Coordinates of C-alpha atoms and ligand atoms in Angstrom, one line a residue:
M1 CA 7.1 0.9 13.0
R2 CA 9.1 -2.2 12.2
T3 CA 8.7 -4.9 9.6
Q4 CA 10.8 -7.6 8.0
V5 CA 10.4 -6.7 4.4
G6 CA 9.2 -3.2 3.3
I7 CA 7.7 -3.4 -0.2
V8 CA 7.5 -0.2 -2.4
G9 CA 4.7 -0.6 -5.0
G10 CA 1.5 -2.5 -5.0
G11 CA 1.4 -3.6 -8.6
P12 CA 1.7 -7.2 -9.6
A13 CA 5.4 -7.6 -8.5
G14 CA 4.8 -6.0 -5.0
L15 CA 1.5 -7.9 -4.3
L16 CA 2.9 -11.3 -5.5
L17 CA 6.0 -10.8 -3.3
A18 CA 3.8 -9.8 -0.3
R19 CA 1.7 -12.9 -0.8
L20 CA 4.7 -15.3 -1.2
L21 CA 6.3 -13.8 2.0
G22 CA 3.0 -13.9 3.9
L23 CA 2.5 -17.6 3.2
A24 CA 6.0 -18.3 4.4
G25 CA 5.3 -16.4 7.7
I26 CA 7.5 -13.4 6.8
E27 CA 6.1 -10.0 7.7
A28 CA 5.8 -7.4 5.0
I29 CA 4.2 -4.0 4.5
V30 CA 3.3 -2.6 1.1
L31 CA 3.5 1.1 0.3
E32 CA 1.5 2.1 -2.8
R33 CA 0.9 5.7 -4.0
R34 CA -2.3 5.1 -5.9
T35 CA -5.9 4.3 -4.6
P36 CA -7.2 0.7 -4.7
E37 CA -9.9 1.8 -7.2
Y38 CA -7.2 3.1 -9.6
L39 CA -5.2 -0.1 -9.4
R40 CA -8.2 -2.4 -9.8
A41 CA -9.1 -0.6 -13.1
R42 CA -5.7 -0.3 -14.6
I43 CA -5.6 -2.1 -18.0
R44 CA -2.2 -3.5 -19.1
A45 CA -0.8 -6.9 -20.1
G46 CA -2.9 -9.9 -21.1
L47 CA -0.7 -12.9 -21.9
L48 CA 0.7 -15.2 -19.3
E49 CA 3.4 -17.8 -19.5
Q50 CA 2.7 -21.2 -17.8
G51 CA 5.3 -20.3 -15.1
T52 CA 3.3 -17.2 -14.1
V53 CA 0.1 -19.2 -14.0
D54 CA 1.8 -21.8 -11.8
L55 CA 3.0 -19.1 -9.5
L56 CA -0.5 -17.7 -9.1
N57 CA -1.8 -21.2 -8.4
E58 CA 0.9 -21.9 -5.8
I59 CA -0.1 -18.8 -3.8
G60 CA -3.8 -19.7 -3.9
V61 CA -5.0 -16.9 -6.2
G62 CA -5.7 -19.1 -9.3
A63 CA -9.3 -20.1 -8.8
R64 CA -10.9 -17.4 -11.1
L65 CA -7.9 -17.6 -13.4
N66 CA -8.4 -21.3 -14.0
R67 CA -12.1 -20.8 -14.6
E68 CA -11.9 -17.8 -16.9
R69 CA -8.6 -18.0 -18.8
L70 CA -8.3 -18.8 -22.4
I71 CA -5.6 -21.3 -23.3
H72 CA -3.8 -20.7 -26.7
D73 CA -1.8 -23.5 -28.3
G74 CA -0.7 -21.4 -31.2
V75 CA 0.0 -17.9 -32.5
E76 CA -0.1 -16.3 -36.0
L77 CA 2.3 -14.1 -37.9
A78 CA 0.8 -12.3 -40.8
F79 CA 2.8 -10.6 -43.6
D80 CA 2.6 -10.0 -47.3
G81 CA -1.1 -10.9 -47.2
Q82 CA -0.3 -14.4 -45.8
R83 CA -1.0 -15.9 -42.4
R84 CA 1.4 -18.4 -40.8
R85 CA 0.5 -20.2 -37.6
I86 CA 3.2 -21.2 -35.1
D87 CA 2.1 -24.3 -33.3
L88 CA 3.4 -23.5 -29.8
K89 CA 2.2 -26.7 -28.2
A90 CA 3.6 -29.0 -30.8
L91 CA 6.9 -27.2 -30.9
S92 CA 7.5 -26.5 -27.3
G93 CA 5.1 -28.7 -25.4
K94 CA 3.6 -25.6 -23.7
S95 CA 0.7 -23.2 -24.2
V96 CA 0.1 -19.6 -23.2
T97 CA -2.8 -18.1 -21.2
I98 CA -4.9 -15.1 -21.9
Y99 CA -6.0 -13.4 -18.6
G100 CA -5.8 -9.7 -18.0
Q101 CA -3.4 -8.0 -15.7
A102 CA -6.3 -6.1 -14.2
E103 CA -7.9 -9.4 -13.2
I104 CA -4.6 -10.6 -11.6
Q105 CA -4.4 -7.3 -9.7
N106 CA -8.0 -7.8 -8.4
D107 CA -7.4 -11.4 -7.4
L108 CA -4.2 -10.4 -5.6
M109 CA -5.9 -7.5 -3.8
D110 CA -8.8 -9.7 -2.8
A111 CA -6.4 -12.3 -1.4
H112 CA -4.5 -9.7 0.6
E113 CA -7.7 -8.2 2.0
A114 CA -8.7 -11.7 3.2
A115 CA -5.3 -12.3 4.7
G116 CA -5.1 -8.8 6.3
T117 CA -1.8 -7.9 4.7
P118 CA -0.8 -4.3 5.7
I119 CA -1.1 -2.3 2.5
V120 CA -0.9 1.5 2.7
Y121 CA -2.6 3.0 -0.3
E122 CA -2.1 6.7 -1.2
A123 CA 1.3 6.7 0.5
E124 CA 2.9 10.0 -0.5
D125 CA 6.6 10.9 -0.9
V126 CA 7.9 7.4 -0.2
S127 CA 11.7 7.6 0.3
L128 CA 14.4 4.9 1.0
H129 CA 17.2 5.3 3.6
G130 CA 20.1 3.5 5.0
L131 CA 20.3 0.9 2.3
T132 CA 23.9 -0.2 2.9
G133 CA 23.5 -0.3 6.7
E134 CA 21.9 -2.9 9.0
T135 CA 18.5 -1.2 9.3
P136 CA 17.2 0.3 6.1
H137 CA 14.0 2.3 6.5
L138 CA 11.2 3.7 4.5
R139 CA 9.6 7.1 5.0
Y140 CA 6.2 8.2 3.6
R141 CA 3.4 10.7 4.3
K142 CA -0.2 9.8 4.6
G143 CA -3.1 12.0 5.7
G144 CA -0.6 14.9 6.4
K145 CA 1.4 12.7 8.9
Q146 CA 5.0 11.5 8.4
H147 CA 5.7 7.7 9.0
D148 CA 8.9 5.7 9.3
I149 CA 9.2 2.0 8.9
T150 CA 12.4 0.2 9.9
C151 CA 13.0 -3.0 7.8
D152 CA 15.4 -5.9 7.4
F153 CA 15.1 -5.6 3.6
I154 CA 13.4 -3.3 1.1
A155 CA 11.9 -4.6 -2.2
G156 CA 11.7 -2.0 -4.9
C157 CA 8.6 -3.0 -6.9
D158 CA 7.5 0.5 -7.9
G159 CA 7.7 0.2 -11.6
F160 CA 9.7 2.2 -14.2
H161 CA 8.8 5.6 -12.8
G162 CA 9.3 4.6 -9.1
V163 CA 11.7 6.0 -6.5
S164 CA 13.5 2.7 -5.6
R165 CA 15.9 2.5 -8.6
E166 CA 16.7 6.2 -8.1
A167 CA 17.8 5.5 -4.6
I168 CA 20.8 3.5 -5.9
P169 CA 23.8 5.8 -6.4
P170 CA 24.5 6.6 -10.1
D171 CA 28.1 5.3 -9.8
V172 CA 26.8 1.9 -8.7
L173 CA 24.0 1.5 -11.3
R174 CA 24.7 0.7 -14.9
V175 CA 21.8 1.4 -17.3
Y176 CA 21.3 -0.2 -20.8
E177 CA 18.6 1.4 -22.9
K178 CA 17.0 1.4 -26.3
V179 CA 14.2 3.7 -27.3
Y180 CA 12.1 2.8 -30.4
P181 CA 10.9 5.4 -32.8
F182 CA 7.2 4.3 -32.3
G183 CA 4.6 3.5 -29.7
W184 CA 1.5 1.3 -29.5
L185 CA -2.0 2.7 -29.6
G186 CA -4.2 0.1 -27.8
I187 CA -7.9 -0.2 -27.5
L188 CA -10.2 -2.5 -25.6
S189 CA -13.7 -3.2 -26.9
E190 CA -16.7 -5.3 -25.9
T191 CA -16.6 -7.3 -29.2
P192 CA -15.7 -10.9 -30.1
P193 CA -12.0 -11.3 -31.0
V194 CA -11.4 -11.5 -34.8
N195 CA -9.5 -14.8 -34.4
H196 CA -9.4 -17.4 -31.7
E197 CA -5.6 -16.9 -31.4
L198 CA -3.4 -13.8 -31.5
I199 CA -2.2 -12.4 -34.8
Y200 CA 1.0 -10.3 -35.1
N201 CA 0.8 -8.4 -38.3
N202 CA 3.7 -6.9 -40.2
H203 CA 2.2 -4.5 -42.7
E204 CA 3.6 -1.6 -44.8
R205 CA 1.3 0.8 -42.9
G206 CA 2.8 -0.5 -39.6
F207 CA 2.5 -3.3 -37.1
A208 CA -0.9 -4.4 -35.7
L209 CA -1.7 -6.9 -33.0
C210 CA -5.0 -8.7 -32.6
T211 CA -5.4 -10.0 -29.0
M212 CA -8.2 -10.4 -26.5
R213 CA -9.2 -10.6 -22.9
S214 CA -12.1 -13.0 -23.3
L215 CA -14.4 -14.5 -25.9
T216 CA -16.4 -11.3 -25.8
R217 CA -13.7 -8.7 -25.2
S218 CA -11.0 -7.8 -27.8
R219 CA -7.8 -5.8 -27.5
Y220 CA -6.1 -4.4 -30.6
Y221 CA -2.8 -2.5 -30.9
L222 CA -1.5 -0.3 -33.8
Q223 CA 2.1 0.9 -34.3
V224 CA 1.9 4.7 -34.2
S225 CA 4.6 7.4 -33.9
A226 CA 6.0 7.7 -30.4
E227 CA 4.5 11.2 -30.0
E228 CA 1.0 10.2 -31.1
D229 CA -1.9 11.5 -29.0
A230 CA -4.7 8.9 -28.4
A231 CA -7.2 11.8 -28.4
H232 CA -6.6 12.2 -32.2
W233 CA -7.9 8.7 -32.8
S234 CA -11.7 8.3 -33.0
D235 CA -12.9 4.8 -32.8
D236 CA -13.7 5.0 -36.5
R237 CA -10.3 6.1 -37.4
F238 CA -8.8 3.2 -35.3
W239 CA -11.0 0.5 -36.9
T240 CA -10.4 1.8 -40.4
E241 CA -6.6 1.8 -39.9
L242 CA -6.7 -1.7 -38.2
K243 CA -8.6 -3.1 -41.2
G244 CA -6.1 -1.6 -43.6
R245 CA -3.3 -3.5 -41.8
L246 CA -4.9 -7.0 -41.5
P247 CA -4.9 -9.7 -44.2
P248 CA -8.2 -9.3 -46.2
D249 CA -9.8 -12.5 -44.9
V250 CA -9.1 -11.3 -41.3
A251 CA -10.3 -7.8 -41.9
A252 CA -13.5 -9.1 -43.4
G253 CA -14.3 -10.9 -40.1
L254 CA -13.5 -7.9 -37.8
V255 CA -16.4 -6.9 -35.5
T256 CA -16.1 -3.3 -34.4
G257 CA -17.7 -1.5 -31.6
P258 CA -17.2 1.4 -29.1
S259 CA -13.8 1.4 -27.3
I260 CA -13.7 1.1 -23.5
E261 CA -10.1 2.2 -23.3
K262 CA -7.7 3.9 -25.6
S263 CA -4.1 4.8 -24.9
V264 CA -0.6 5.1 -26.3
A265 CA 2.4 3.3 -24.7
P266 CA 5.9 4.1 -25.7
L267 CA 8.3 1.2 -26.7
R268 CA 11.5 0.9 -24.7
S269 CA 14.1 -1.7 -23.8
F270 CA 15.8 -0.9 -20.5
V271 CA 17.9 -2.8 -17.9
A272 CA 19.4 -1.5 -14.7
E273 CA 22.2 -3.5 -13.2
P274 CA 22.7 -4.7 -10.5
M275 CA 19.2 -5.4 -9.2
R276 CA 20.5 -5.2 -5.6
H277 CA 22.1 -2.5 -3.6
G278 CA 22.9 -3.3 0.0
R279 CA 19.5 -4.3 1.5
L280 CA 17.5 -3.0 -1.4
F281 CA 16.3 -5.5 -4.1
L282 CA 14.7 -4.3 -7.3
A283 CA 12.0 -6.5 -9.0
G284 CA 9.9 -6.1 -12.1
D285 CA 9.6 -2.9 -14.1
A286 CA 11.6 -1.0 -11.5
A287 CA 14.6 -2.8 -12.9
H288 CA 13.7 -3.5 -16.5
I289 CA 11.3 -2.6 -19.3
V290 CA 10.7 -4.6 -22.5
P291 CA 8.9 -3.5 -25.6
P292 CA 5.5 -5.2 -25.3
T293 CA 5.9 -7.4 -28.4
G294 CA 6.2 -10.9 -27.0
A295 CA 4.4 -10.0 -23.8
K296 CA 7.3 -10.5 -21.4
G297 CA 6.9 -7.5 -19.0
L298 CA 4.5 -9.0 -16.5
N299 CA 6.0 -12.5 -16.8
L300 CA 9.5 -11.2 -16.0
A301 CA 8.1 -9.4 -13.0
A302 CA 6.6 -12.7 -11.7
A303 CA 9.9 -14.5 -12.3
D304 CA 12.0 -11.9 -10.3
V305 CA 9.6 -12.1 -7.4
R306 CA 9.7 -15.9 -7.4
F307 CA 13.5 -15.7 -7.1
L308 CA 13.4 -12.9 -4.5
A309 CA 10.9 -14.7 -2.3
E310 CA 12.9 -17.9 -2.4
A311 CA 16.0 -16.0 -1.4
L312 CA 14.3 -14.2 1.5
V313 CA 12.7 -17.4 2.7
A314 CA 16.1 -19.1 2.6
H315 CA 17.6 -16.2 4.6
Y316 CA 14.9 -16.2 7.3
K317 CA 14.6 -20.0 7.6
T318 CA 18.3 -21.1 7.5
G319 CA 20.3 -17.9 7.8
N320 CA 21.8 -18.7 4.4
A321 CA 22.4 -15.5 2.3
Q322 CA 23.7 -17.3 -0.8
L323 CA 20.4 -16.9 -2.7
L324 CA 20.2 -13.2 -1.7
D325 CA 23.7 -12.7 -2.9
G326 CA 23.0 -14.4 -6.2
Y327 CA 19.6 -12.7 -6.7
S328 CA 20.7 -10.1 -9.2
A329 CA 22.8 -12.4 -11.4
R330 CA 20.0 -15.0 -11.4
C331 CA 17.4 -12.5 -12.5
L332 CA 19.5 -10.8 -15.0
A333 CA 20.3 -14.0 -16.8
R334 CA 16.6 -14.5 -17.5
V335 CA 15.9 -10.7 -18.0
W336 CA 18.5 -10.5 -20.8
K337 CA 17.1 -13.5 -22.6
A338 CA 13.6 -11.9 -22.5
Q339 CA 15.2 -8.6 -23.6
R340 CA 16.8 -10.2 -26.6
F341 CA 13.5 -11.9 -27.5
S342 CA 11.4 -8.8 -27.1
W343 CA 13.8 -6.7 -29.1
W344 CA 13.9 -9.4 -31.8
M345 CA 10.1 -9.8 -32.0
T346 CA 9.8 -6.0 -32.3
S347 CA 12.4 -5.9 -35.0
L348 CA 10.7 -8.7 -36.9
T349 CA 7.2 -7.4 -36.8
H350 CA 7.4 -3.5 -36.9
R351 CA 8.1 -1.1 -39.7
F352 CA 11.1 1.0 -38.9
P353 CA 10.8 4.5 -40.4
D354 CA 14.6 4.7 -41.0
A355 CA 15.0 1.1 -42.4
S356 CA 17.0 1.0 -45.6
P357 CA 15.6 -1.0 -48.6
F358 CA 18.2 -3.7 -47.7
E359 CA 17.0 -3.9 -44.1
R360 CA 13.4 -4.1 -45.2
R361 CA 14.2 -7.0 -47.6
A362 CA 16.2 -8.8 -44.8
Q363 CA 13.2 -8.4 -42.5
A364 CA 10.9 -9.9 -45.1
A365 CA 13.3 -12.8 -45.6
E366 CA 13.5 -13.4 -41.9
L367 CA 9.7 -13.6 -41.6
A368 CA 9.7 -16.1 -44.4
Y369 CA 12.5 -18.1 -42.9
I370 CA 11.1 -18.1 -39.3
T371 CA 7.7 -19.2 -40.4
S372 CA 8.8 -21.9 -42.9
S373 CA 11.6 -23.6 -41.0
K374 CA 10.9 -25.9 -38.1
A375 CA 14.1 -24.6 -36.4
G376 CA 12.9 -21.0 -36.9
Q377 CA 9.4 -21.7 -35.6
T378 CA 10.9 -23.6 -32.6
T379 CA 13.1 -20.7 -31.5
L380 CA 10.1 -18.4 -31.6
A381 CA 7.9 -20.9 -29.8
E382 CA 10.2 -21.7 -26.9
N383 CA 10.8 -18.1 -26.1
Y384 CA 7.2 -17.0 -26.5
V385 CA 5.9 -19.7 -24.1
G386 CA 8.6 -18.7 -21.6
L387 CA 12.1 -20.1 -21.0
P388 CA 12.5 -22.6 -18.2
F389 CA 13.4 -21.3 -14.8
A390 CA 17.2 -21.7 -14.1
Ligands
FAD401 P1 3.9 -1.8 -12.1 O1 2.7 -2.6 -12.6 O2 4.3 -0.6 -12.8 O3 3.6 -1.5 -10.5 C1 4.4 -0.6 -9.8 C2 3.5 0.0 -8.7 O4 4.3 0.9 -7.9 C3 2.3 0.8 -9.3 O5 1.1 0.3 -8.6 C4 2.6 2.2 -8.9 O6 1.5 3.0 -8.7 C5 3.5 2.0 -7.7 N1 4.4 3.2 -7.5 C6 5.2 3.8 -8.4 N2 5.9 4.8 -7.8 C7 5.7 4.7 -6.5 C8 6.1 5.4 -5.4 N3 7.0 6.4 -5.5 N4 5.6 5.1 -4.2 C9 4.8 4.1 -4.0 N5 4.3 3.4 -5.0 C10 4.7 3.7 -6.3 N6 3.3 -5.9 -20.5 C11 2.9 -6.9 -21.3 O7 3.5 -8.0 -21.2 N7 1.9 -6.7 -22.2 C12 1.2 -5.5 -22.4 O8 0.3 -5.4 -23.2 C13 1.6 -4.5 -21.6 N8 1.0 -3.2 -21.7 C14 1.5 -2.2 -20.9 C15 0.9 -0.9 -21.0 C16 1.3 0.1 -20.2 C17 0.7 1.5 -20.3 C18 2.4 -0.1 -19.2 C19 2.9 1.0 -18.3 C20 2.9 -1.4 -19.1 C21 2.5 -2.5 -19.9 N9 3.0 -3.7 -19.9 C22 2.7 -4.7 -20.7 C23 4.1 -4.1 -18.9 C24 3.5 -4.7 -17.7 O9 2.2 -4.2 -17.4 C25 4.5 -4.5 -16.6 O10 5.6 -5.2 -16.9 C26 4.0 -5.0 -15.2 O11 2.9 -4.1 -14.8 C27 5.1 -4.9 -14.2 O12 4.7 -5.0 -12.9 P2 5.4 -4.2 -11.7 O13 4.6 -4.6 -10.5 O14 6.8 -4.5 -11.8 O15 5.2 -2.7 -12.0
DHB402 C1 -1.0 -8.7 -25.3 C2 0.0 -7.7 -25.3 C3 1.2 -8.0 -25.9 O1 2.2 -7.1 -25.9 C4 1.4 -9.2 -26.5 O2 2.6 -9.5 -27.2 C5 0.4 -10.2 -26.5 C6 -0.8 -9.9 -25.9 C7 -2.3 -8.3 -24.7 O3 -2.5 -7.2 -24.3 O4 -3.2 -9.2 -24.7

């Protein structure tokens, strides 16, 4: 088999790229190890920057998004029993969108089904070969048979635990990493959100985030130890702990109910450089992970893919390789700014088990400064809504 671009991974990055290439008349095949049912049900991110919404609209998958999304013009920080609203719209001119990653995944899969994009689900033992030659190829197994696809280029969109990044020799790849001493326990419940905008809570019992998927579906997260097992958290235990971390007026309005999903995610900052090796290009979580505070993971994946599609289209339409050559540097410039912001938001809002009394006082002062100064609020707002595309 032969194709122009072989895409490893059918998450948001892989499917967005396949759609952008398909619309430009470039052939692509997606290899995904999971089943379509698994992907359609996978619950993850929920907050989109305007740039991500624009991209989804540009590729014609924004109809349901535009109907169902919630638009938020502000966000709250709560600490020391106080609530402080940051007026994102007034400070940055932009708003953010609430629309679940699971919905985007479904919209993209529907669009690909309609367009007839070749997507191989349950592709086993995917491996990458000949990356520095002229004809890189992908191998995989499906239904007991071995398959081989020769490509012009390979896009590694297979997430943090994928095989693409591992295919880059260790002496070429530089890795930057920070692991946090806590994780997030998240639940989803069919209950109205406690507030019409998100609330990031810094509390002595630990961080808590109040977010949502719709006007009838809430998502809440609690800072827990990195080794915490979600099975040890009954719904009652979760709701009681959440109430304990919210300002009293917010806690009083919390509507509880059975959880639909409950899981723990570790917090990590990670960047692999460069994002290109020969004819392999990494995009999304395959190249970088941010801690979820600030909601940059999915938005960064969309930005990478926008750059990669532009570069591949330029190559095929004009033969100009300049954008392909500049891909890694262009992505990394944006990635590092989002890394810095996600690390900073995490540092500002979480309780660090090993923080000294001095560090704790400095954190409290920073919260007070950021929320009371227009300059402080503006720096949070312009990063939160998404930095402009370079
Ligand atoms: P992924 O979504 O990871 O997609 C990669 C795809 O590749 C998957 O479908 C996977 O099955 C497939 N794959 C992996 N290995 C192989 C292989 N060997 N062969 C073939 N296919 C393979 N971000 C936020 O902004 N807010 C959040 O609240 C949030 N919560 C998260 C919770 C969890 C548990 C996780 C894991 C991530 C969360 N994120 C969150 C991050 C966000 O979901 C990711 O940044 C986003 O999914 C990145 O998209 P991606 O396509 O790059 O990677
Ligand atoms: C969501 C997750 C985040 O990490 C965040 O900062 C904002 C929203 C969410 O799941 O809705």
